[in-house]
Amino acid sequence: MGPISRSFRGVALGFLAFAAVVSVGDAAQAGKPKPAPKRDLKAEKKACVESHARGQTLMREGKLAAAREDFIACGLDRCPGAIRKECADLLAEVNQKQPSVVIDGRDEVGRPTTEVKVFVDDKEMAANLDGRAIDVDPGQRTFRYVLKGGKKTIERKVLVLEGQRSRKLSAVFGYPPPPPPKPFEIPLLSYILGGVGIGGLGNFAVWGALGKSKQGDLEDSCAPRCRQEQVDAMRSNYVIADVSLALGAAALGAAVVVTLVHNSGEEKPAPPVNVVLHPGGFMAVGHF
């Protein structure tokens, strides 16, 4: 091996040794933790002071939601202690004054729905309803509700009161269709009362005719000197006829009332009726 070959081999070995040293140095540097960035305490203090002042201005203007964000920012640990304490107190005051609303959404047929977007003064406050309260600023606010698909929109102006929590508002896009009309029905009791009424009118006709016939016979045979028992028999026929007429009219009237009450849509107990038979006919007894 010549002098040139030995020289080249020496250079190569030296280069490899240098590369190994550099690699070891880089690895050592990579294992060390990076130093934390230096905090700009002056800028942090300035931001805290600005949030503190801006939050109070927004609070006076009734913009409580924005004021809350500033008071949260100036209440962080990086802010000076005096500012941090005052911001915590102001945040508690804002939370006490902050009103909120709960939206009840109803679709085109009156069913509960969550597919409603809520805008307050053209700012989207909720992409859909979830039953939770939505914080809004006090004052005259314009609520706009948009049903899924954007085909139906409702807009309402609402005076929101300071400190009023979970006030319920409704976004009703439609109402359920009215139920079909109930078919006209005649209850069984009406049939019974109707039968009693027709029977009473029939009795009236029969006993009235008998009384009239008896009266005619007496007038032709013995009037005006008929025996008392003959006159009493004639009068009994008329009395039974009168009672039958009253009974028939009352029963028919009760049948009409029961039918009307049954079809009025109101659930009412049927009037109790008892039919009493006696030698001269029958009678319905009850409360109507």
PDB file of C-alpha atoms in Angstrom:
ATOM      1  CA  MET A   1       0.000   0.000   0.000  1.00  0.00           C
ATOM      2  CA  GLY A   2       1.393   3.346  -1.038  1.00  0.00           C
ATOM      3  CA  PRO A   3       1.663   6.615   0.843  1.00  0.00           C
ATOM      4  CA  ILE A   4      -1.349   8.085  -1.038  1.00  0.00           C
ATOM      5  CA  SER A   5      -3.660   5.236   0.037  1.00  0.00           C
ATOM      6  CA  ARG A   6      -2.621   5.569   3.645  1.00  0.00           C
ATOM      7  CA  SER A   7      -3.286   9.296   3.554  1.00  0.00           C
ATOM      8  CA  PHE A   8      -6.795   8.824   2.070  1.00  0.00           C
ATOM      9  CA  ARG A   9      -7.692   6.244   4.704  1.00  0.00           C
ATOM     10  CA  GLY A  10      -6.598   8.610   7.461  1.00  0.00           C
ATOM     11  CA  VAL A  11      -8.800  11.403   6.109  1.00  0.00           C
ATOM     12  CA  ALA A  12     -11.835   9.115   5.899  1.00  0.00           C
ATOM     13  CA  LEU A  13     -11.393   7.922   9.463  1.00  0.00           C
ATOM     14  CA  GLY A  14     -11.085  11.463  10.684  1.00  0.00           C
ATOM     15  CA  PHE A  15     -14.311  12.484   8.920  1.00  0.00           C
ATOM     16  CA  LEU A  16     -16.248   9.573  10.464  1.00  0.00           C
ATOM     17  CA  ALA A  17     -14.988  10.451  13.908  1.00  0.00           C
ATOM     18  CA  PHE A  18     -16.079  14.086  13.460  1.00  0.00           C
ATOM     19  CA  ALA A  19     -19.580  13.001  12.304  1.00  0.00           C
ATOM     20  CA  ALA A  20     -19.957  10.734  15.324  1.00  0.00           C
ATOM     21  CA  VAL A  21     -19.055  13.572  17.686  1.00  0.00           C
ATOM     22  CA  VAL A  22     -21.566  15.902  16.035  1.00  0.00           C
ATOM     23  CA  SER A  23     -24.342  13.269  16.197  1.00  0.00           C
ATOM     24  CA  VAL A  24     -23.702  12.642  19.875  1.00  0.00           C
ATOM     25  CA  GLY A  25     -23.853  16.371  20.521  1.00  0.00           C
ATOM     26  CA  ASP A  26     -27.159  16.756  18.680  1.00  0.00           C
ATOM     27  CA  ALA A  27     -28.688  13.825  20.567  1.00  0.00           C
ATOM     28  CA  ALA A  28     -27.636  15.342  23.855  1.00  0.00           C
ATOM     29  CA  GLN A  29     -29.203  18.663  22.890  1.00  0.00           C
ATOM     30  CA  ALA A  30     -32.450  16.920  21.788  1.00  0.00           C
ATOM     31  CA  GLY A  31     -32.810  15.224  25.169  1.00  0.00           C
ATOM     32  CA  LYS A  32     -32.763  18.521  27.046  1.00  0.00           C
ATOM     33  CA  PRO A  33     -36.185  20.257  27.705  1.00  0.00           C
ATOM     34  CA  LYS A  34     -36.782  23.409  25.726  1.00  0.00           C
ATOM     35  CA  PRO A  35     -36.850  26.545  27.815  1.00  0.00           C
ATOM     36  CA  ALA A  36     -40.319  28.088  28.337  1.00  0.00           C
ATOM     37  CA  PRO A  37     -41.001  31.222  26.307  1.00  0.00           C
ATOM     38  CA  LYS A  38     -40.424  34.355  28.260  1.00  0.00           C
ATOM     39  CA  ARG A  39     -43.671  35.963  29.502  1.00  0.00           C
ATOM     40  CA  ASP A  40     -44.401  39.560  28.643  1.00  0.00           C
ATOM     41  CA  LEU A  41     -45.677  40.616  32.053  1.00  0.00           C
ATOM     42  CA  LYS A  42     -46.240  44.193  30.953  1.00  0.00           C
ATOM     43  CA  ALA A  43     -48.460  43.125  28.032  1.00  0.00           C
ATOM     44  CA  GLU A  44     -50.387  40.700  30.238  1.00  0.00           C
ATOM     45  CA  LYS A  45     -51.083  43.387  32.822  1.00  0.00           C
ATOM     46  CA  LYS A  46     -52.217  45.789  30.106  1.00  0.00           C
ATOM     47  CA  ALA A  47     -54.645  43.170  28.707  1.00  0.00           C
ATOM     48  CA  CYS A  48     -56.077  42.576  32.191  1.00  0.00           C
ATOM     49  CA  VAL A  49     -56.630  46.305  32.756  1.00  0.00           C
ATOM     50  CA  GLU A  50     -58.307  46.673  29.354  1.00  0.00           C
ATOM     51  CA  SER A  51     -60.623  43.694  29.968  1.00  0.00           C
ATOM     52  CA  HIS A  52     -61.534  45.093  33.387  1.00  0.00           C
ATOM     53  CA  ALA A  53     -62.424  48.524  31.975  1.00  0.00           C
ATOM     54  CA  ARG A  54     -64.175  47.226  28.852  1.00  0.00           C
ATOM     55  CA  GLY A  55     -66.265  44.749  30.861  1.00  0.00           C
ATOM     56  CA  GLN A  56     -67.618  47.531  33.068  1.00  0.00           C
ATOM     57  CA  THR A  57     -68.548  49.608  30.017  1.00  0.00           C
ATOM     58  CA  LEU A  58     -70.356  46.692  28.413  1.00  0.00           C
ATOM     59  CA  MET A  59     -72.135  45.982  31.691  1.00  0.00           C
ATOM     60  CA  ARG A  60     -73.463  49.541  31.862  1.00  0.00           C
ATOM     61  CA  GLU A  61     -74.693  49.232  28.253  1.00  0.00           C
ATOM     62  CA  GLY A  62     -76.617  46.056  29.086  1.00  0.00           C
ATOM     63  CA  LYS A  63     -74.349  43.831  26.990  1.00  0.00           C
ATOM     64  CA  LEU A  64     -73.985  41.289  29.738  1.00  0.00           C
ATOM     65  CA  ALA A  65     -72.839  38.334  27.629  1.00  0.00           C
ATOM     66  CA  ALA A  66     -69.855  40.257  26.258  1.00  0.00           C
ATOM     67  CA  ALA A  67     -69.111  41.736  29.685  1.00  0.00           C
ATOM     68  CA  ARG A  68     -68.950  38.244  31.158  1.00  0.00           C
ATOM     69  CA  GLU A  69     -66.196  37.247  28.709  1.00  0.00           C
ATOM     70  CA  ASP A  70     -64.088  40.251  29.723  1.00  0.00           C
ATOM     71  CA  PHE A  71     -64.565  39.608  33.440  1.00  0.00           C
ATOM     72  CA  ILE A  72     -63.552  35.986  32.957  1.00  0.00           C
ATOM     73  CA  ALA A  73     -60.405  37.149  31.120  1.00  0.00           C
ATOM     74  CA  CYS A  74     -59.369  39.624  33.812  1.00  0.00           C
ATOM     75  CA  GLY A  75     -60.090  37.083  36.560  1.00  0.00           C
ATOM     76  CA  LEU A  76     -57.319  34.704  35.433  1.00  0.00           C
ATOM     77  CA  ASP A  77     -54.276  33.984  37.617  1.00  0.00           C
ATOM     78  CA  ARG A  78     -51.966  35.998  35.345  1.00  0.00           C
ATOM     79  CA  CYS A  79     -53.760  39.234  36.289  1.00  0.00           C
ATOM     80  CA  PRO A  80     -52.853  41.325  39.348  1.00  0.00           C
ATOM     81  CA  GLY A  81     -54.594  40.300  42.548  1.00  0.00           C
ATOM     82  CA  ALA A  82     -56.659  43.483  43.019  1.00  0.00           C
ATOM     83  CA  ILE A  83     -57.998  43.397  39.450  1.00  0.00           C
ATOM     84  CA  ARG A  84     -58.598  39.660  39.662  1.00  0.00           C
ATOM     85  CA  LYS A  85     -60.733  40.012  42.816  1.00  0.00           C
ATOM     86  CA  GLU A  86     -62.788  42.875  41.432  1.00  0.00           C
ATOM     87  CA  CYS A  87     -63.383  41.010  38.173  1.00  0.00           C
ATOM     88  CA  ALA A  88     -64.603  37.974  40.134  1.00  0.00           C
ATOM     89  CA  ASP A  89     -67.102  40.166  42.014  1.00  0.00           C
ATOM     90  CA  LEU A  90     -68.285  41.819  38.789  1.00  0.00           C
ATOM     91  CA  LEU A  91     -68.651  38.420  37.125  1.00  0.00           C
ATOM     92  CA  ALA A  92     -70.917  37.264  39.955  1.00  0.00           C
ATOM     93  CA  GLU A  93     -73.010  40.427  39.538  1.00  0.00           C
ATOM     94  CA  VAL A  94     -73.313  39.882  35.781  1.00  0.00           C
ATOM     95  CA  ASN A  95     -74.376  36.274  36.306  1.00  0.00           C
ATOM     96  CA  GLN A  96     -77.100  37.462  38.661  1.00  0.00           C
ATOM     97  CA  LYS A  97     -78.409  40.023  36.165  1.00  0.00           C
ATOM     98  CA  GLN A  98     -78.112  37.839  33.055  1.00  0.00           C
ATOM     99  CA  PRO A  99     -81.572  36.837  31.748  1.00  0.00           C
ATOM    100  CA  SER A 100     -82.229  33.641  29.820  1.00  0.00           C
ATOM    101  CA  VAL A 101     -85.031  32.091  27.781  1.00  0.00           C
ATOM    102  CA  VAL A 102     -86.175  28.552  27.025  1.00  0.00           C
ATOM    103  CA  ILE A 103     -87.705  27.964  23.580  1.00  0.00           C
ATOM    104  CA  ASP A 104     -90.563  25.492  23.085  1.00  0.00           C
ATOM    105  CA  GLY A 105     -90.635  24.518  19.387  1.00  0.00           C
ATOM    106  CA  ARG A 106     -93.673  23.056  17.596  1.00  0.00           C
ATOM    107  CA  ASP A 107     -93.734  21.913  13.958  1.00  0.00           C
ATOM    108  CA  GLU A 108     -96.455  22.406  11.317  1.00  0.00           C
ATOM    109  CA  VAL A 109     -98.835  19.974  13.018  1.00  0.00           C
ATOM    110  CA  GLY A 110     -98.156  21.076  16.578  1.00  0.00           C
ATOM    111  CA  ARG A 111     -95.728  18.306  17.543  1.00  0.00           C
ATOM    112  CA  PRO A 112     -92.669  19.118  19.715  1.00  0.00           C
ATOM    113  CA  THR A 113     -89.544  19.571  17.587  1.00  0.00           C
ATOM    114  CA  THR A 114     -85.883  20.431  18.114  1.00  0.00           C
ATOM    115  CA  GLU A 115     -85.269  21.350  14.457  1.00  0.00           C
ATOM    116  CA  VAL A 116     -85.502  25.106  15.015  1.00  0.00           C
ATOM    117  CA  LYS A 117     -82.751  27.700  14.602  1.00  0.00           C
ATOM    118  CA  VAL A 118     -82.883  30.653  16.966  1.00  0.00           C
ATOM    119  CA  PHE A 119     -81.663  34.134  16.048  1.00  0.00           C
ATOM    120  CA  VAL A 120     -81.639  37.094  18.421  1.00  0.00           C
ATOM    121  CA  ASP A 121     -81.171  40.478  16.732  1.00  0.00           C
ATOM    122  CA  ASP A 122     -79.947  38.584  13.620  1.00  0.00           C
ATOM    123  CA  LYS A 123     -77.279  36.739  15.609  1.00  0.00           C
ATOM    124  CA  GLU A 124     -77.587  32.946  15.633  1.00  0.00           C
ATOM    125  CA  MET A 125     -77.932  31.805  19.244  1.00  0.00           C
ATOM    126  CA  ALA A 126     -78.780  28.126  18.683  1.00  0.00           C
ATOM    127  CA  ALA A 127     -78.554  25.822  15.659  1.00  0.00           C
ATOM    128  CA  ASN A 128     -81.309  23.656  17.160  1.00  0.00           C
ATOM    129  CA  LEU A 129     -83.258  23.341  20.384  1.00  0.00           C
ATOM    130  CA  ASP A 130     -82.056  21.071  23.173  1.00  0.00           C
ATOM    131  CA  GLY A 131     -84.253  22.143  26.066  1.00  0.00           C
ATOM    132  CA  ARG A 132     -81.544  24.241  27.699  1.00  0.00           C
ATOM    133  CA  ALA A 133     -81.798  27.931  28.525  1.00  0.00           C
ATOM    134  CA  ILE A 134     -80.260  30.505  26.152  1.00  0.00           C
ATOM    135  CA  ASP A 135     -78.606  33.580  27.660  1.00  0.00           C
ATOM    136  CA  VAL A 136     -79.719  36.859  26.080  1.00  0.00           C
ATOM    137  CA  ASP A 137     -79.118  40.493  26.933  1.00  0.00           C
ATOM    138  CA  PRO A 138     -81.911  42.517  28.555  1.00  0.00           C
ATOM    139  CA  GLY A 139     -83.986  44.974  26.547  1.00  0.00           C
ATOM    140  CA  GLN A 140     -86.174  44.903  23.443  1.00  0.00           C
ATOM    141  CA  ARG A 141     -85.004  41.920  21.405  1.00  0.00           C
ATOM    142  CA  THR A 142     -86.104  40.499  18.063  1.00  0.00           C
ATOM    143  CA  PHE A 143     -86.360  36.711  18.121  1.00  0.00           C
ATOM    144  CA  ARG A 144     -86.445  34.888  14.803  1.00  0.00           C
ATOM    145  CA  TYR A 145     -87.193  31.171  14.625  1.00  0.00           C
ATOM    146  CA  VAL A 146     -86.450  29.189  11.463  1.00  0.00           C
ATOM    147  CA  LEU A 147     -87.888  25.701  11.027  1.00  0.00           C
ATOM    148  CA  LYS A 148     -85.703  23.002   9.455  1.00  0.00           C
ATOM    149  CA  GLY A 149     -85.375  23.624   5.728  1.00  0.00           C
ATOM    150  CA  GLY A 150     -85.943  27.369   6.111  1.00  0.00           C
ATOM    151  CA  LYS A 151     -89.442  27.200   4.632  1.00  0.00           C
ATOM    152  CA  LYS A 152     -91.162  28.692   7.669  1.00  0.00           C
ATOM    153  CA  THR A 153     -89.997  31.599   9.791  1.00  0.00           C
ATOM    154  CA  ILE A 154     -91.510  33.269  12.845  1.00  0.00           C
ATOM    155  CA  GLU A 155     -90.368  36.655  14.133  1.00  0.00           C
ATOM    156  CA  ARG A 156     -91.316  38.096  17.509  1.00  0.00           C
ATOM    157  CA  LYS A 157     -90.296  41.197  19.443  1.00  0.00           C
ATOM    158  CA  VAL A 158     -89.815  40.416  23.121  1.00  0.00           C
ATOM    159  CA  LEU A 159     -88.983  42.697  26.038  1.00  0.00           C
ATOM    160  CA  VAL A 160     -86.398  40.731  28.024  1.00  0.00           C
ATOM    161  CA  LEU A 161     -86.220  41.695  31.690  1.00  0.00           C
ATOM    162  CA  GLU A 162     -82.955  41.872  33.578  1.00  0.00           C
ATOM    163  CA  GLY A 163     -82.490  38.977  35.982  1.00  0.00           C
ATOM    164  CA  GLN A 164     -85.381  36.924  34.561  1.00  0.00           C
ATOM    165  CA  ARG A 165     -84.168  33.358  34.240  1.00  0.00           C
ATOM    166  CA  SER A 166     -85.535  30.547  32.018  1.00  0.00           C
ATOM    167  CA  ARG A 167     -88.451  32.549  30.636  1.00  0.00           C
ATOM    168  CA  LYS A 168     -90.499  30.273  28.375  1.00  0.00           C
ATOM    169  CA  LEU A 169     -91.036  31.386  24.774  1.00  0.00           C
ATOM    170  CA  SER A 170     -92.937  29.450  22.109  1.00  0.00           C
ATOM    171  CA  ALA A 171     -92.115  28.939  18.433  1.00  0.00           C
ATOM    172  CA  VAL A 172     -95.311  27.363  17.100  1.00  0.00           C
ATOM    173  CA  PHE A 173     -95.346  26.782  13.342  1.00  0.00           C
ATOM    174  CA  GLY A 174     -98.728  25.014  13.240  1.00  0.00           C
ATOM    175  CA  TYR A 175    -101.478  23.370  15.210  1.00  0.00           C
ATOM    176  CA  PRO A 176    -102.842  19.823  15.162  1.00  0.00           C
ATOM    177  CA  PRO A 177    -105.890  19.309  12.921  1.00  0.00           C
ATOM    178  CA  PRO A 178    -109.225  19.340  14.745  1.00  0.00           C
ATOM    179  CA  PRO A 179    -110.631  15.916  15.605  1.00  0.00           C
ATOM    180  CA  PRO A 180    -113.356  14.614  13.295  1.00  0.00           C
ATOM    181  CA  PRO A 181    -116.882  15.431  14.454  1.00  0.00           C
ATOM    182  CA  LYS A 182    -118.441  12.834  16.669  1.00  0.00           C
ATOM    183  CA  PRO A 183    -121.251  10.956  14.892  1.00  0.00           C
ATOM    184  CA  PHE A 184    -124.729  11.668  16.180  1.00  0.00           C
ATOM    185  CA  GLU A 185    -125.821   8.810  18.426  1.00  0.00           C
ATOM    186  CA  ILE A 186    -129.024   7.955  20.224  1.00  0.00           C
ATOM    187  CA  PRO A 187    -128.224   6.183  23.506  1.00  0.00           C
ATOM    188  CA  LEU A 188    -130.184   3.194  24.763  1.00  0.00           C
ATOM    189  CA  LEU A 189    -131.753   5.235  27.545  1.00  0.00           C
ATOM    190  CA  SER A 190    -133.262   7.578  24.953  1.00  0.00           C
ATOM    191  CA  TYR A 191    -134.920   4.621  23.242  1.00  0.00           C
ATOM    192  CA  ILE A 192    -136.330   3.460  26.587  1.00  0.00           C
ATOM    193  CA  LEU A 193    -137.624   6.922  27.441  1.00  0.00           C
ATOM    194  CA  GLY A 194    -139.010   7.301  23.941  1.00  0.00           C
ATOM    195  CA  GLY A 195    -140.878   4.025  24.318  1.00  0.00           C
ATOM    196  CA  VAL A 196    -142.262   5.156  27.663  1.00  0.00           C
ATOM    197  CA  GLY A 197    -143.343   8.443  26.099  1.00  0.00           C
ATOM    198  CA  ILE A 198    -145.080   6.804  23.137  1.00  0.00           C
ATOM    199  CA  GLY A 199    -146.751   4.374  25.506  1.00  0.00           C
ATOM    200  CA  GLY A 200    -147.962   7.276  27.644  1.00  0.00           C
ATOM    201  CA  LEU A 201    -149.424   9.061  24.619  1.00  0.00           C
ATOM    202  CA  GLY A 202    -151.076   5.798  23.534  1.00  0.00           C
ATOM    203  CA  ASN A 203    -152.589   5.407  27.016  1.00  0.00           C
ATOM    204  CA  PHE A 204    -153.792   9.000  26.857  1.00  0.00           C
ATOM    205  CA  ALA A 205    -155.592   8.319  23.606  1.00  0.00           C
ATOM    206  CA  VAL A 206    -157.146   5.066  24.823  1.00  0.00           C
ATOM    207  CA  TRP A 207    -158.297   6.313  28.261  1.00  0.00           C
ATOM    208  CA  GLY A 208    -159.404   9.617  26.824  1.00  0.00           C
ATOM    209  CA  ALA A 209    -161.549   7.817  24.275  1.00  0.00           C
ATOM    210  CA  LEU A 210    -163.018   5.575  26.988  1.00  0.00           C
ATOM    211  CA  GLY A 211    -163.825   8.586  29.135  1.00  0.00           C
ATOM    212  CA  LYS A 212    -165.423  10.380  26.208  1.00  0.00           C
ATOM    213  CA  SER A 213    -167.467   7.306  25.367  1.00  0.00           C
ATOM    214  CA  LYS A 214    -168.562   6.896  29.000  1.00  0.00           C
ATOM    215  CA  GLN A 215    -169.525  10.570  29.150  1.00  0.00           C
ATOM    216  CA  GLY A 216    -171.643  10.193  26.000  1.00  0.00           C
ATOM    217  CA  ASP A 217    -173.431   7.157  27.411  1.00  0.00           C
ATOM    218  CA  LEU A 218    -174.235   8.951  30.653  1.00  0.00           C
ATOM    219  CA  GLU A 219    -175.521  12.003  28.840  1.00  0.00           C
ATOM    220  CA  ASP A 220    -177.831   9.826  26.732  1.00  0.00           C
ATOM    221  CA  SER A 221    -179.051   7.545  29.532  1.00  0.00           C
ATOM    222  CA  CYS A 222    -179.199   9.274  32.904  1.00  0.00           C
ATOM    223  CA  ALA A 223    -177.955  12.853  32.778  1.00  0.00           C
ATOM    224  CA  PRO A 224    -178.345  14.889  34.874  1.00  0.00           C
ATOM    225  CA  ARG A 225    -179.395  12.275  37.512  1.00  0.00           C
ATOM    226  CA  CYS A 226    -176.641   9.666  37.033  1.00  0.00           C
ATOM    227  CA  ARG A 227    -175.358   7.722  40.008  1.00  0.00           C
ATOM    228  CA  GLN A 228    -172.173   8.914  41.647  1.00  0.00           C
ATOM    229  CA  GLU A 229    -170.285   5.701  40.907  1.00  0.00           C
ATOM    230  CA  GLN A 230    -171.087   6.115  37.203  1.00  0.00           C
ATOM    231  CA  VAL A 231    -169.708   9.677  37.226  1.00  0.00           C
ATOM    232  CA  ASP A 232    -166.614   8.582  39.207  1.00  0.00           C
ATOM    233  CA  ALA A 233    -165.865   5.853  36.657  1.00  0.00           C
ATOM    234  CA  MET A 234    -166.031   8.395  33.825  1.00  0.00           C
ATOM    235  CA  ARG A 235    -163.762  10.806  35.723  1.00  0.00           C
ATOM    236  CA  SER A 236    -161.271   8.008  36.459  1.00  0.00           C
ATOM    237  CA  ASN A 237    -160.864   7.455  32.736  1.00  0.00           C
ATOM    238  CA  TYR A 238    -160.106  11.139  32.234  1.00  0.00           C
ATOM    239  CA  VAL A 239    -157.662  11.196  35.173  1.00  0.00           C
ATOM    240  CA  ILE A 240    -155.741   8.213  33.796  1.00  0.00           C
ATOM    241  CA  ALA A 241    -155.714   9.866  30.372  1.00  0.00           C
ATOM    242  CA  ASP A 242    -154.314  13.114  31.847  1.00  0.00           C
ATOM    243  CA  VAL A 243    -151.641  11.255  33.833  1.00  0.00           C
ATOM    244  CA  SER A 244    -150.665   9.263  30.751  1.00  0.00           C
ATOM    245  CA  LEU A 245    -150.357  12.458  28.711  1.00  0.00           C
ATOM    246  CA  ALA A 246    -148.122  14.089  31.324  1.00  0.00           C
ATOM    247  CA  LEU A 247    -146.013  10.945  31.627  1.00  0.00           C
ATOM    248  CA  GLY A 248    -145.647  10.584  27.868  1.00  0.00           C
ATOM    249  CA  ALA A 249    -144.677  14.235  27.392  1.00  0.00           C
ATOM    250  CA  ALA A 250    -142.134  14.091  30.236  1.00  0.00           C
ATOM    251  CA  ALA A 251    -140.586  10.854  28.943  1.00  0.00           C
ATOM    252  CA  LEU A 252    -140.263  12.204  25.398  1.00  0.00           C
ATOM    253  CA  GLY A 253    -138.710  15.424  26.708  1.00  0.00           C
ATOM    254  CA  ALA A 254    -136.252  13.438  28.816  1.00  0.00           C
ATOM    255  CA  ALA A 255    -135.340  11.330  25.778  1.00  0.00           C
ATOM    256  CA  VAL A 256    -134.511  14.498  23.818  1.00  0.00           C
ATOM    257  CA  VAL A 257    -132.409  15.907  26.694  1.00  0.00           C
ATOM    258  CA  VAL A 258    -130.479  12.659  27.178  1.00  0.00           C
ATOM    259  CA  THR A 259    -129.752  12.475  23.443  1.00  0.00           C
ATOM    260  CA  LEU A 260    -128.519  16.076  23.299  1.00  0.00           C
ATOM    261  CA  VAL A 261    -126.327  15.652  26.375  1.00  0.00           C
ATOM    262  CA  HIS A 262    -124.875  12.417  24.982  1.00  0.00           C
ATOM    263  CA  ASN A 263    -123.869  14.168  21.753  1.00  0.00           C
ATOM    264  CA  SER A 264    -122.596  17.373  23.367  1.00  0.00           C
ATOM    265  CA  GLY A 265    -119.100  15.926  23.854  1.00  0.00           C
ATOM    266  CA  GLU A 266    -119.315  16.194  27.633  1.00  0.00           C
ATOM    267  CA  GLU A 267    -119.188  13.057  29.674  1.00  0.00           C
ATOM    268  CA  LYS A 268    -122.158  13.212  32.043  1.00  0.00           C
ATOM    269  CA  PRO A 269    -123.799  10.413  33.999  1.00  0.00           C
ATOM    270  CA  ALA A 270    -127.095   9.237  32.558  1.00  0.00           C
ATOM    271  CA  PRO A 271    -130.113  10.237  34.654  1.00  0.00           C
ATOM    272  CA  PRO A 272    -131.445   7.318  36.710  1.00  0.00           C
ATOM    273  CA  VAL A 273    -134.965   6.327  35.626  1.00  0.00           C
ATOM    274  CA  ASN A 274    -137.245   3.695  37.140  1.00  0.00           C
ATOM    275  CA  VAL A 275    -140.458   2.515  35.475  1.00  0.00           C
ATOM    276  CA  VAL A 276    -143.200   1.725  37.999  1.00  0.00           C
ATOM    277  CA  LEU A 277    -146.244  -0.305  36.938  1.00  0.00           C
ATOM    278  CA  HIS A 278    -149.612   0.101  38.643  1.00  0.00           C
ATOM    279  CA  PRO A 279    -153.166  -1.086  37.901  1.00  0.00           C
ATOM    280  CA  GLY A 280    -154.050   2.069  35.995  1.00  0.00           C
ATOM    281  CA  GLY A 281    -150.906   2.153  33.806  1.00  0.00           C
ATOM    282  CA  PHE A 282    -147.187   2.836  34.441  1.00  0.00           C
ATOM    283  CA  MET A 283    -144.991   5.708  35.597  1.00  0.00           C
ATOM    284  CA  ALA A 284    -141.346   6.722  35.067  1.00  0.00           C
ATOM    285  CA  VAL A 285    -139.637   8.052  38.182  1.00  0.00           C
ATOM    286  CA  GLY A 286    -136.218   9.700  38.074  1.00  0.00           C
ATOM    287  CA  HIS A 287    -134.122  12.871  38.109  1.00  0.00           C
ATOM    288  CA  PHE A 288    -133.565  14.676  34.798  1.00  0.00           C
TER     289      PHE A 288
END
